[in-house]
mmCIF file of C-alpha atoms in Angstrom:
data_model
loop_
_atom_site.group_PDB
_atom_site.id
_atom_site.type_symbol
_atom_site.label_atom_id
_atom_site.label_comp_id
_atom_site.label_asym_id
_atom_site.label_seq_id
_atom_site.Cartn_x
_atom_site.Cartn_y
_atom_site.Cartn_z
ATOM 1 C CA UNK A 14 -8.372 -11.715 -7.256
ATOM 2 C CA UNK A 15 -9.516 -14.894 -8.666
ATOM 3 C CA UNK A 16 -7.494 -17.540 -7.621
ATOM 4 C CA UNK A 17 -4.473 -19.231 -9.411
ATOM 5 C CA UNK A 18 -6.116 -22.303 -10.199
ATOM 6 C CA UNK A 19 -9.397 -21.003 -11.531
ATOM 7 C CA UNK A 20 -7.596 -18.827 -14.164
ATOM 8 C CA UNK A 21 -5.647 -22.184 -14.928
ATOM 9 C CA UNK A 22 -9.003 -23.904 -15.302
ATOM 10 C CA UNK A 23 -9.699 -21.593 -17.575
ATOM 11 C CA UNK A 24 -6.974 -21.849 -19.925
ATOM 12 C CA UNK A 25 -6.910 -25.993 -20.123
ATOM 13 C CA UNK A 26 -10.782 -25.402 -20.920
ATOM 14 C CA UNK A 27 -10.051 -23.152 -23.978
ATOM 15 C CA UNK A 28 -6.637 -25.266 -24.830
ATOM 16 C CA UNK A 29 -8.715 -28.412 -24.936
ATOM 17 C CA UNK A 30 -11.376 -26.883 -27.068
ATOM 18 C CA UNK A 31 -12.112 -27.301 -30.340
ATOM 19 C CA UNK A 32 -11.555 -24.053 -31.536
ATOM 20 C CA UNK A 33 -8.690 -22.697 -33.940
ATOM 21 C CA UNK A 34 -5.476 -22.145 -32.428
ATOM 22 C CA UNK A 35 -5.382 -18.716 -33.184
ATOM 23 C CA UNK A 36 -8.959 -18.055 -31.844
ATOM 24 C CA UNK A 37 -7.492 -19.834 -28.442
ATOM 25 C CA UNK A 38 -4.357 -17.848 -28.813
ATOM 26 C CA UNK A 39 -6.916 -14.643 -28.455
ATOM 27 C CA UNK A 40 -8.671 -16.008 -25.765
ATOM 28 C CA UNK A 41 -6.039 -17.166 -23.368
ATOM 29 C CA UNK A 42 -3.901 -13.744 -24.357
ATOM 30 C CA UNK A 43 -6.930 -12.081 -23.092
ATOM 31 C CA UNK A 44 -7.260 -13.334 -20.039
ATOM 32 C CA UNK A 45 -3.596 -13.385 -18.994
ATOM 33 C CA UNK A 46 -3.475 -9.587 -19.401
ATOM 34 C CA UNK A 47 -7.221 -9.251 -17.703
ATOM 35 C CA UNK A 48 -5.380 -11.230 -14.859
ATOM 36 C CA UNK A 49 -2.573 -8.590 -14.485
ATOM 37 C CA UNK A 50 -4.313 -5.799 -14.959
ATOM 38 C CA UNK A 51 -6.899 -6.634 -12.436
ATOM 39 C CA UNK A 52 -4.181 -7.424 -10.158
ATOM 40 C CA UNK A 53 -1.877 -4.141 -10.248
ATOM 41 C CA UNK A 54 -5.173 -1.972 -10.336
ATOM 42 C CA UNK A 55 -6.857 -3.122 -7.641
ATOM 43 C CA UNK A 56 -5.762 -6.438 -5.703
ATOM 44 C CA UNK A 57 -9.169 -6.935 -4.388
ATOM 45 C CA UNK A 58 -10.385 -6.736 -7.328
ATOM 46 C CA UNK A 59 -12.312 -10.031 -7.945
ATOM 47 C CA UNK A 60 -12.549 -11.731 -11.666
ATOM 48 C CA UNK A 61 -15.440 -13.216 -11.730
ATOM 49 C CA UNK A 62 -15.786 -14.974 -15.155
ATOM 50 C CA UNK A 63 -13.685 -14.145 -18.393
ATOM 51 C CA UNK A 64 -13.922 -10.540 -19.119
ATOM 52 C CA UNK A 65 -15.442 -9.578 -15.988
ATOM 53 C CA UNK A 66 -14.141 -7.952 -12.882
ATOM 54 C CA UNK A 67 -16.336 -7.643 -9.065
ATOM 55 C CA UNK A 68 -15.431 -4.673 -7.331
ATOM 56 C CA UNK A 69 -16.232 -3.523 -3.657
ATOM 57 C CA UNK A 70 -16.699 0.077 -3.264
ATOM 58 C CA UNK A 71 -16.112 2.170 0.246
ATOM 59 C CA UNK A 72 -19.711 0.970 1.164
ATOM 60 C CA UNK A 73 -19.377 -2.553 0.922
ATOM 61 C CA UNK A 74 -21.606 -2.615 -2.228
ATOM 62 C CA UNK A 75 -20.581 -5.512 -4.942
ATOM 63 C CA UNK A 76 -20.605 -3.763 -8.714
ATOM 64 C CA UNK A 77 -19.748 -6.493 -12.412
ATOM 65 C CA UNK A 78 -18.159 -4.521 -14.639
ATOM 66 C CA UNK A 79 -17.381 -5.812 -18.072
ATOM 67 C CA UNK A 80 -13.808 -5.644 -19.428
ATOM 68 C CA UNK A 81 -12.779 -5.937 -23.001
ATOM 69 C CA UNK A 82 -8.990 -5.976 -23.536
ATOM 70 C CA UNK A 83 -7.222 -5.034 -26.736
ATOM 71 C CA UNK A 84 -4.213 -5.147 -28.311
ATOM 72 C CA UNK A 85 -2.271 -1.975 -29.614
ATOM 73 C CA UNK A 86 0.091 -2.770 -32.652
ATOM 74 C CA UNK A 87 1.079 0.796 -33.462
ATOM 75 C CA UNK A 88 2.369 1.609 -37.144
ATOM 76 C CA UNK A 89 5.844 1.276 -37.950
ATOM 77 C CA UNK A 90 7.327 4.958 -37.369
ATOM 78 C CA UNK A 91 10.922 6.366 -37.030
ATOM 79 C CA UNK A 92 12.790 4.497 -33.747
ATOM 80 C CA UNK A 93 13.100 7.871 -31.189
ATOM 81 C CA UNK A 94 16.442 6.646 -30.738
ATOM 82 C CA UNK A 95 18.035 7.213 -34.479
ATOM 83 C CA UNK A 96 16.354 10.566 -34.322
ATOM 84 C CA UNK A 97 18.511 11.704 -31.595
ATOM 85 C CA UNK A 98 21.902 9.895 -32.411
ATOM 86 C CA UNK A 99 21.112 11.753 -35.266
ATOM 87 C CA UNK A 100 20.741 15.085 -33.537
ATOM 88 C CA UNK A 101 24.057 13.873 -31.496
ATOM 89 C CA UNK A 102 26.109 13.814 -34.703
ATOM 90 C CA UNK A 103 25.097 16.854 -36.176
ATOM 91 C CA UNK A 104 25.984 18.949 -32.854
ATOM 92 C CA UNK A 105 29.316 16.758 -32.359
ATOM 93 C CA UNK A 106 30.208 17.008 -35.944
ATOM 94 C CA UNK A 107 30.351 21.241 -35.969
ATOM 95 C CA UNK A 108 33.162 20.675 -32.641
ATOM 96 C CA UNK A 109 36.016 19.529 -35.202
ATOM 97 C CA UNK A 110 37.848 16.312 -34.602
ATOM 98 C CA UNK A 111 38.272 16.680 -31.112
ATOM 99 C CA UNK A 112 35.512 14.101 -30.559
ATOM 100 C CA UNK A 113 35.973 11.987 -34.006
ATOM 101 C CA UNK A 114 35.427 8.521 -33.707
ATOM 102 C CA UNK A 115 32.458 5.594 -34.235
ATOM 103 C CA UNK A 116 30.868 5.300 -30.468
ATOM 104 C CA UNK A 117 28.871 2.219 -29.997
ATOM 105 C CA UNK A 118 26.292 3.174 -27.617
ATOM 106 C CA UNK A 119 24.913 0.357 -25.116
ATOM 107 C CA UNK A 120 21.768 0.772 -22.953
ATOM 108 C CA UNK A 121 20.340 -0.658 -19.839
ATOM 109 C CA UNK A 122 16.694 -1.982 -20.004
ATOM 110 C CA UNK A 123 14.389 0.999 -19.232
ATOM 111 C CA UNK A 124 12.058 0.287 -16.119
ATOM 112 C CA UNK A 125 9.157 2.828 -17.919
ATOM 113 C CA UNK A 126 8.303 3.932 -20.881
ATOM 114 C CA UNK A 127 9.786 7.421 -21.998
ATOM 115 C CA UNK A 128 8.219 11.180 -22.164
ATOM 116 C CA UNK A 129 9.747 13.930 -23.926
ATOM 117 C CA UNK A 130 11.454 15.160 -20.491
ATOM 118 C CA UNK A 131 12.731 11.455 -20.406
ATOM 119 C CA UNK A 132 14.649 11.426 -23.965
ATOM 120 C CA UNK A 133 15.961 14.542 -23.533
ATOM 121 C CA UNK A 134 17.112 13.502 -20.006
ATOM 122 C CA UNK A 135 18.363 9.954 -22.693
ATOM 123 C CA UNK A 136 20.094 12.472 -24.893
ATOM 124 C CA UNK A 137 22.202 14.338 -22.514
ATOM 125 C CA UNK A 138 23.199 11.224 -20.763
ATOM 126 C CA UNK A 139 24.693 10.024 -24.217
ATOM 127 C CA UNK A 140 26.618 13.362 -24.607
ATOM 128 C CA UNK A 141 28.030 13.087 -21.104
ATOM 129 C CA UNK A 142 29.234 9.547 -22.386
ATOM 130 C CA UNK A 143 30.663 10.602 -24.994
ATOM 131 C CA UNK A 144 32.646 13.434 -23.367
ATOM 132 C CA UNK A 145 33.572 11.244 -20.130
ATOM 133 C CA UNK A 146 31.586 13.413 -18.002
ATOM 134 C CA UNK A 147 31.234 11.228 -14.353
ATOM 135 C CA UNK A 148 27.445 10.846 -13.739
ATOM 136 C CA UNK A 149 24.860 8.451 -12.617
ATOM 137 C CA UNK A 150 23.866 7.164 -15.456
ATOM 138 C CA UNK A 151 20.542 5.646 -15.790
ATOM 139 C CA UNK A 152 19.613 4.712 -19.668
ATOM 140 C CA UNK A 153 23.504 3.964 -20.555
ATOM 141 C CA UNK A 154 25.096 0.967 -19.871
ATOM 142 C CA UNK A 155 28.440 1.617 -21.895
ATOM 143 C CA UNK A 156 29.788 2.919 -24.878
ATOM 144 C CA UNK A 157 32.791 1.736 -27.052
ATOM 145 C CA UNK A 158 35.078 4.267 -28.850
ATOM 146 C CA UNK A 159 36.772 3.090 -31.787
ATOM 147 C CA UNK A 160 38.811 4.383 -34.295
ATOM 148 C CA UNK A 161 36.983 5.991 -37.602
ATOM 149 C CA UNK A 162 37.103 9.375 -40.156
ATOM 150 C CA UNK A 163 34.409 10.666 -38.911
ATOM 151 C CA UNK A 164 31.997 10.896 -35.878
ATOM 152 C CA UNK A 165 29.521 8.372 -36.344
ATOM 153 C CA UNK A 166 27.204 6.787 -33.202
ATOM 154 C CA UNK A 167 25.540 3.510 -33.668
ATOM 155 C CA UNK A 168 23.038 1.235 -31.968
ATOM 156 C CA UNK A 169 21.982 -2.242 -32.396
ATOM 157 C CA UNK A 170 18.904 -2.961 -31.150
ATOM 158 C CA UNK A 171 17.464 -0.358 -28.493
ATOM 159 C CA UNK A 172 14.336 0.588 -30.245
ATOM 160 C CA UNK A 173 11.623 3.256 -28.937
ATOM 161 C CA UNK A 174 8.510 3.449 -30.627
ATOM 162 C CA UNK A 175 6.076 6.537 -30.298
ATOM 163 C CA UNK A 176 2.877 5.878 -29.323
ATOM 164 C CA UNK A 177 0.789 8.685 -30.164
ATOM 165 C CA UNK A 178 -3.183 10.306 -29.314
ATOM 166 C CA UNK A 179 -4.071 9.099 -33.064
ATOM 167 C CA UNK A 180 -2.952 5.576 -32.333
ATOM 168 C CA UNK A 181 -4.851 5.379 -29.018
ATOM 169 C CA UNK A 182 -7.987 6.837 -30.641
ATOM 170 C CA UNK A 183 -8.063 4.305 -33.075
ATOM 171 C CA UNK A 184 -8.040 1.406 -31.078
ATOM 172 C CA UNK A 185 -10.819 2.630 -29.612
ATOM 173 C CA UNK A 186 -13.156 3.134 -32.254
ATOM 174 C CA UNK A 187 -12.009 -0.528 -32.963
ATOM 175 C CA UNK A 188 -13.523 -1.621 -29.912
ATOM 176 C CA UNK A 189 -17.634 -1.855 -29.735
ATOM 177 C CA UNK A 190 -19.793 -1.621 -26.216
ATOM 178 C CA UNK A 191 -22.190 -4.723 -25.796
ATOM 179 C CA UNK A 192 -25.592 -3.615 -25.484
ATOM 180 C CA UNK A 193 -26.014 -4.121 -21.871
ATOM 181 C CA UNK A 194 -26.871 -1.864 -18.198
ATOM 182 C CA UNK A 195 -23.666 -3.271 -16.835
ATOM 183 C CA UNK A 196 -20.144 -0.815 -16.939
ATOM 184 C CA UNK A 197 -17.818 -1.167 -19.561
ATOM 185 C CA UNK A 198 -14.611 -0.605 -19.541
ATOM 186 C CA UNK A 199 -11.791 -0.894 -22.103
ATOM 187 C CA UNK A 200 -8.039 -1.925 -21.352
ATOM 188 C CA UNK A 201 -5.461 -1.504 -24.351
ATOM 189 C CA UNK A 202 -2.426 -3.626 -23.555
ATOM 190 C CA UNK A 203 0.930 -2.492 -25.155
ATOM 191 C CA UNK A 204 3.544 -4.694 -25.259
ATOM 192 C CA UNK A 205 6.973 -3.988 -26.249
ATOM 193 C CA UNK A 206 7.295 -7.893 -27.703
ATOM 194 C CA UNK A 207 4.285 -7.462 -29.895
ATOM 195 C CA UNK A 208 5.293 -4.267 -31.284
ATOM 196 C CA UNK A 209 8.869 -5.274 -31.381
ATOM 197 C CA UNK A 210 11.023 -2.848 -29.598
ATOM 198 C CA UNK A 211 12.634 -2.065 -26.048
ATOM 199 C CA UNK A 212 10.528 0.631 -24.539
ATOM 200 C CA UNK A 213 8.117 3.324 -25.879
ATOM 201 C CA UNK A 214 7.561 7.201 -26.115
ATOM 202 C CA UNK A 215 4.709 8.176 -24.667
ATOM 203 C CA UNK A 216 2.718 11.219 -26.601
ATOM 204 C CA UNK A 217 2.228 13.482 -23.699
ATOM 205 C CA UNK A 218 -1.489 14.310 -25.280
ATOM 206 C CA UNK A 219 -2.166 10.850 -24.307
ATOM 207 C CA UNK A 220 -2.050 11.713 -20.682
ATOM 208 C CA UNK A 221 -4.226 15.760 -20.750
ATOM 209 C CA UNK A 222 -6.306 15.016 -23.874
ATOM 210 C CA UNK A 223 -9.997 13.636 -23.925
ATOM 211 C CA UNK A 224 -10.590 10.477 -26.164
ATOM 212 C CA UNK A 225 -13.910 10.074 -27.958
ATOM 213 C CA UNK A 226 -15.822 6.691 -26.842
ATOM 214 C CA UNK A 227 -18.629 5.429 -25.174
ATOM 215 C CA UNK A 228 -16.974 3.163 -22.416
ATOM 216 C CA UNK A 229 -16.926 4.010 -18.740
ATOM 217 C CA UNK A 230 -13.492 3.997 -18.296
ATOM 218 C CA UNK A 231 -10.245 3.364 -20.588
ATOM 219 C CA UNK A 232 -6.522 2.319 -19.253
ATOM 220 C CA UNK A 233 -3.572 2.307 -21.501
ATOM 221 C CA UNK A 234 -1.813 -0.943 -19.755
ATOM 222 C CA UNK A 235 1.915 -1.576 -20.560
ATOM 223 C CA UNK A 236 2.125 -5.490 -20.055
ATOM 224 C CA UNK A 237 5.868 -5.655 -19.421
ATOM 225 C CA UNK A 238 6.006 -2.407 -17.206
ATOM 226 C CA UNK A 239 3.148 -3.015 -15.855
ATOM 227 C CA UNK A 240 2.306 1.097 -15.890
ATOM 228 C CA UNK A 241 -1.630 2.259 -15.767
ATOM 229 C CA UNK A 242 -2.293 5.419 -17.503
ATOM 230 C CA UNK A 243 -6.393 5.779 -16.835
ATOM 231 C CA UNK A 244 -7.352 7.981 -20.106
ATOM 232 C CA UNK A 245 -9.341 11.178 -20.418
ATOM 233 C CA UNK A 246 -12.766 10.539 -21.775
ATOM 234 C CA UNK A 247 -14.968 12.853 -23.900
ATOM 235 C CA UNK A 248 -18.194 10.645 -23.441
ATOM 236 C CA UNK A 249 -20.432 9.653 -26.555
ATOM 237 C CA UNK A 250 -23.088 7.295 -27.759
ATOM 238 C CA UNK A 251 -21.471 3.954 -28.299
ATOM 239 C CA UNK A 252 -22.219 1.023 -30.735
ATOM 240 C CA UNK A 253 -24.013 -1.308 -29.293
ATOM 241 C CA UNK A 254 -24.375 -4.916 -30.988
ATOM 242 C CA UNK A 255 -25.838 -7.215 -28.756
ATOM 243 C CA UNK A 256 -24.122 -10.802 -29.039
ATOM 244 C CA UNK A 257 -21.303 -9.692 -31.566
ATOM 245 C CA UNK A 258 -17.804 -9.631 -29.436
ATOM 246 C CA UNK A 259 -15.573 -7.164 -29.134
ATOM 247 C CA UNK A 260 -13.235 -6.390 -31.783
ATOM 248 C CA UNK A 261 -9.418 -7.216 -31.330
ATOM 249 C CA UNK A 262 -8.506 -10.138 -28.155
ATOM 250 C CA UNK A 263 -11.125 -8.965 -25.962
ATOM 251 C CA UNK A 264 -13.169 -11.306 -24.321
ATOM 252 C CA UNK A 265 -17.088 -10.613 -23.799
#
């Protein structure tokens, strides 16, 4: 891994340049989540200039690949959460007033990003709550009972957004190979702060499906979680422009 100082070099080289701020934003963005990824994939991974990682296979034999990162900003959908609150009242309202009240649910900050066997593991710990059942609970911090007509569940601000196959696939065909002989590879960070919610649900076609592109290799890289999901690729000819960068915050 390149050292801490040369990565600082770096960034006071592209903060003291004359460049927008936005364009420097990109830049130093890029490399920050280069740095991490490089880091959790393989720690001897070496970076050896921006956008570029060294790697030593079982031989001993040095191989550049080039790394473009981009950023995933998925489109606004329903939060996975409301969906099942919903789901929650419906089934609690057919019980009668046995269970009638406003519960304000509470939840702990998730340490990965949800499946479908996660929510539904989500949704029954919320029903158990709600009845009193004793369990370890591991999404659910607490939730409130108070008085009200009817059965109603609400949540502040514990958002899950979906991330699905279709939003993967077109951040790829975003993203253009140089033309060059070296390996190319393409990391798409997701970040929960840039997309504005607590945790995500991944689609689990993300994880057995094959992705159209022309890179090497693609990772779907959750910044904050810092989980590695290598994609499936169904290889093709890629676009290669020679000198035009990559689209989105990579770095070429």
């Amino acid at each position: 891994m390149k050292s801490v100082q040369a990565i600082e070099r770096w960034i006071t080289a592209i903060e003291s340049s004359k460049q927008e701020a936005c364009a420097k934003e990109q830049q130093i963005k890029a490399i920050v989540d280069l740095w991490k990824f490089a880091d959790l994939y393989d720690q001897g991974t070496t970076i050896t200039q921006k956008g570029e990682l060294q790697l030593e296979d079982s031989d001993g034999r040095i191989d550049k690949i080039s790394v473009a990162t981009s950023d995933l900003f998925l489109t606004p959908k329903e939060n996975a959460i409301s969906k099942i609150l919903s789901e929650i009242e419906t089934e609690f309202s057919e019980l009668g007033d046995r269970y009638r009240a406003l519960y304000n649910v509470e939840f702990r900050n998730p340490e990965a990003n949800f499946d479908a066997a996660e929510i539904l593991k989500l949704k029954s710990e919320i029903i158990s709550g709600i009845k009193g059942d004793v369990i370890l609970y591991k999404y659910v911090e607490r939730i409130r009972k108070l008085p009200s007509s009817e059965f109603r569940i609400v949540n502040r601000d514990f958002r899950i957004l979906e991330c699905s196959y279709e939003d993967i696939q077109r951040a790829i065909d975003q993203n253009y190979l140089l033309q060059s002989d070296q390996r190319q590879w393409l990391v798409i960070v997701l970040s929960a702060v840039d997309n504005n919610c607590r945790s995500f649900l991944i689609d689990e076609t993300i994880k057995t499906a094959a992705f159209s592109s022309g890179f090497e290799k693609i990772f779907l890289f959750d910044f904050y979680t810092s989980e590695i999901i290598e994609l499936n690729i169904n290889a093709k000819a890629g676009t290669a422009i020679k000198g035009v960068p990559l689209v989105a915050s990579g770095v070429a």
